[in-house]
mmCIF file of C-alpha atoms in Angstrom:
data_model
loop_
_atom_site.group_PDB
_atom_site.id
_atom_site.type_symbol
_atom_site.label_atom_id
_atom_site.label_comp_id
_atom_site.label_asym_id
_atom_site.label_seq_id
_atom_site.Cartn_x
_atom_site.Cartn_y
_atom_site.Cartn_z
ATOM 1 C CA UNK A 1 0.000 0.000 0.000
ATOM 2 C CA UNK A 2 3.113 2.646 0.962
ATOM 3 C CA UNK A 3 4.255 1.654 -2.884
ATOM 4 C CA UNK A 4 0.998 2.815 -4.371
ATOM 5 C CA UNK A 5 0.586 5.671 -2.225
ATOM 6 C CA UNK A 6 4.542 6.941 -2.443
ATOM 7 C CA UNK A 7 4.434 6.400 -6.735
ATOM 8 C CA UNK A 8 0.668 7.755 -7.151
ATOM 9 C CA UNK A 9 1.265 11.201 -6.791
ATOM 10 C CA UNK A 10 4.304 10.824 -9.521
ATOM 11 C CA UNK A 11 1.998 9.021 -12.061
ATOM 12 C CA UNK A 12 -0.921 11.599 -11.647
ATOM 13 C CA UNK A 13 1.932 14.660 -12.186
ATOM 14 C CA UNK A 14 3.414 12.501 -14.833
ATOM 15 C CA UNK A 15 -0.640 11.986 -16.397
ATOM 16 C CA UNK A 16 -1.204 15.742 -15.771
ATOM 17 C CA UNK A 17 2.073 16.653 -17.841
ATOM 18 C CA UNK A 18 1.073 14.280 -20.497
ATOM 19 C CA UNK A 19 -2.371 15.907 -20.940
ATOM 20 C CA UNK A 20 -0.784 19.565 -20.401
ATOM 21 C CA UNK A 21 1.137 18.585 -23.144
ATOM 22 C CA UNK A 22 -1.775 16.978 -25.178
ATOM 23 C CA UNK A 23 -3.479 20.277 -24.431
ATOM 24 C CA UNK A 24 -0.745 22.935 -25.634
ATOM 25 C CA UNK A 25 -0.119 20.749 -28.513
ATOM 26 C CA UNK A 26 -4.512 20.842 -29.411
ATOM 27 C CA UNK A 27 -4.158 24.277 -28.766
ATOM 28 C CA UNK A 28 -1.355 24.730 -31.212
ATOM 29 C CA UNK A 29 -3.589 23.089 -33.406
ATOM 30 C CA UNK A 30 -6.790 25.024 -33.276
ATOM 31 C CA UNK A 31 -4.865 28.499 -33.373
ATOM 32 C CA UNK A 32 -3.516 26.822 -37.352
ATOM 33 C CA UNK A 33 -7.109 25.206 -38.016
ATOM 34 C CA UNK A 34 -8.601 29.202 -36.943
ATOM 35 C CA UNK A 35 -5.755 30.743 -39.214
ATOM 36 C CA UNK A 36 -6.574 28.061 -42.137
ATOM 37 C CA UNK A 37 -10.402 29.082 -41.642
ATOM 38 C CA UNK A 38 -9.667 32.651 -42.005
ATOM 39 C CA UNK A 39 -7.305 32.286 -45.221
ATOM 40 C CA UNK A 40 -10.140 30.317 -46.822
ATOM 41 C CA UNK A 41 -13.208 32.615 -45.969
ATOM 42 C CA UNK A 42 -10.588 35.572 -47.597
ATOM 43 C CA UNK A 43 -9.992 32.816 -50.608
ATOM 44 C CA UNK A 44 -13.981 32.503 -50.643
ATOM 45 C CA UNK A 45 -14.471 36.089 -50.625
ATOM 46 C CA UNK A 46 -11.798 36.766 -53.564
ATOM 47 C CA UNK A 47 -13.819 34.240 -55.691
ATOM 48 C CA UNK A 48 -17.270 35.703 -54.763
ATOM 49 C CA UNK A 49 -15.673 39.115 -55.879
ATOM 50 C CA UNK A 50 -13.810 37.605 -59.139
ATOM 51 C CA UNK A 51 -17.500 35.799 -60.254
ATOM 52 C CA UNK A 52 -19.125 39.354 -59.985
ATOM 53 C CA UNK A 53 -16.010 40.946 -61.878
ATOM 54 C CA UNK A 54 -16.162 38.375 -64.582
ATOM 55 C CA UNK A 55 -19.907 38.375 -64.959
ATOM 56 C CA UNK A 56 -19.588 41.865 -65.145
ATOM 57 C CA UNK A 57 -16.988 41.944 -67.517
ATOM 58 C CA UNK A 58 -18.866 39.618 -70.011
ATOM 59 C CA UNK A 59 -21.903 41.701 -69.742
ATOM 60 C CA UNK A 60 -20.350 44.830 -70.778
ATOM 61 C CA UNK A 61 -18.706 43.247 -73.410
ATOM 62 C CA UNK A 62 -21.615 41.651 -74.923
ATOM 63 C CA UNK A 63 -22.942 45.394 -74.339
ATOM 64 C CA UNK A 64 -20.281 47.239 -76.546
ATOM 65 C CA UNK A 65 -21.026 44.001 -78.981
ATOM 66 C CA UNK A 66 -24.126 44.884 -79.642
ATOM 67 C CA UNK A 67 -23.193 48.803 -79.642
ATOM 68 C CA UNK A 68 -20.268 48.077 -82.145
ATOM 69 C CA UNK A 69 -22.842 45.524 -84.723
ATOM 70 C CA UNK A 70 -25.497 48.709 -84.457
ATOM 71 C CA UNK A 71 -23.013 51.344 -85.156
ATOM 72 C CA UNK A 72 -21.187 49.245 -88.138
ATOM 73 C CA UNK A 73 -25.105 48.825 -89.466
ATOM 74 C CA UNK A 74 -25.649 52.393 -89.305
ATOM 75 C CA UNK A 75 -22.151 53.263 -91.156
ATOM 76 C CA UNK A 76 -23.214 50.348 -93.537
ATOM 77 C CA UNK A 77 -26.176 52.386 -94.353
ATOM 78 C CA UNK A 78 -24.911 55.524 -94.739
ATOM 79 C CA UNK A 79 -22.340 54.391 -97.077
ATOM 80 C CA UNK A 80 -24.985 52.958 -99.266
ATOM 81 C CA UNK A 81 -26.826 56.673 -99.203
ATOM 82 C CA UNK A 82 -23.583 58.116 -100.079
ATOM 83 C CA UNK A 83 -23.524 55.762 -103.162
ATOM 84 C CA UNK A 84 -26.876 56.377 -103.838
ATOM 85 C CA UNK A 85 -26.705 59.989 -103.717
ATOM 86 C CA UNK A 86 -23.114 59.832 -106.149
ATOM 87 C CA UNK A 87 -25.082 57.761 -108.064
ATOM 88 C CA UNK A 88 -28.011 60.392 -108.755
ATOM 89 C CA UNK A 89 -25.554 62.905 -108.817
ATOM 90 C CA UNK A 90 -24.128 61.623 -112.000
ATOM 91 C CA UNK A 91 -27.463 60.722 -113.626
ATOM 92 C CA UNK A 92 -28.531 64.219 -112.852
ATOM 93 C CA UNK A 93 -25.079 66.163 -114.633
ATOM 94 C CA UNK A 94 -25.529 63.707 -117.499
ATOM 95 C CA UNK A 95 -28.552 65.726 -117.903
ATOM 96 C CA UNK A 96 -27.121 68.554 -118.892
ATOM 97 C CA UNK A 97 -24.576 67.893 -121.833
ATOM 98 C CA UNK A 98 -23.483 71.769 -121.497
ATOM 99 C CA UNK A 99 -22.350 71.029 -117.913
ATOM 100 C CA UNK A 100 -18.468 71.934 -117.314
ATOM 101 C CA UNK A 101 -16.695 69.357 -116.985
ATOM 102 C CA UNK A 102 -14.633 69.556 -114.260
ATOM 103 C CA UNK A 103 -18.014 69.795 -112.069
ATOM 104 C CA UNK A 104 -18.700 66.372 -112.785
ATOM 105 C CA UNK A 105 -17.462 64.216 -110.268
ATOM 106 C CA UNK A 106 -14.942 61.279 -111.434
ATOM 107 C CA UNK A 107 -14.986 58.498 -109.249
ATOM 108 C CA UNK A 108 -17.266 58.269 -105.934
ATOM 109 C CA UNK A 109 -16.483 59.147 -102.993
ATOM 110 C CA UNK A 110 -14.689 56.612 -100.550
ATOM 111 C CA UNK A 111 -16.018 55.630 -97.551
ATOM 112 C CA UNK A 112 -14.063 55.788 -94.830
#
């Protein structure tokens, strides 16, 4: 019995150190597992933010698309008036035989 009672208080303080130890080393632990948490909600937020970039990126370029096929129709358009009218032009001086003829026009004009 004077065995048990002399080594039990050195195998509780050597069970106490073990789980002091056990408890530092958890700690440790949950201090990188609460650092790893954090980097990965920033990581999550950076790809929330990226999405709405990208989404909004691809909208305004289909946007300026759109802009760019109206704006080539338009120029489209008024380089056929611009034929049209050359080509009235010269119908119109052929009219007149008596017409000088460096009024005529030569060669339509270019587009540009």
């Amino acid at each position: 019995m004077d065995y048990i009672c002399c080594h039990l208080p050195s195998a509780l303080n050597l069970q106490i150190s073990g789980l002091q130890a056990s408890v530092k080393r958890l700690s440790g632990e949950l201090v990188e597992l609460k650092q790893h948490l954090e980097h990965y909600d920033k990581i999550q937020e950076l790809t929330q933010m990226l999405q709405e970039s990208h989404s909004s990126l691809v909208s305004t370029n289909e946007r300026l698309l759109q802009e760019l096929d109206q704006v080539r129709a338009q120029h489209q358009a008024e380089v056929e008036q611009l034929h049209w009218s050359y080509k009235e032009l010269k119908k119109t001086l052929a009219l007149f035989p008596g017409s000088p003829r460096d009024a005529r026009p030569t060669s339509p004009p270019r587009a540009l």
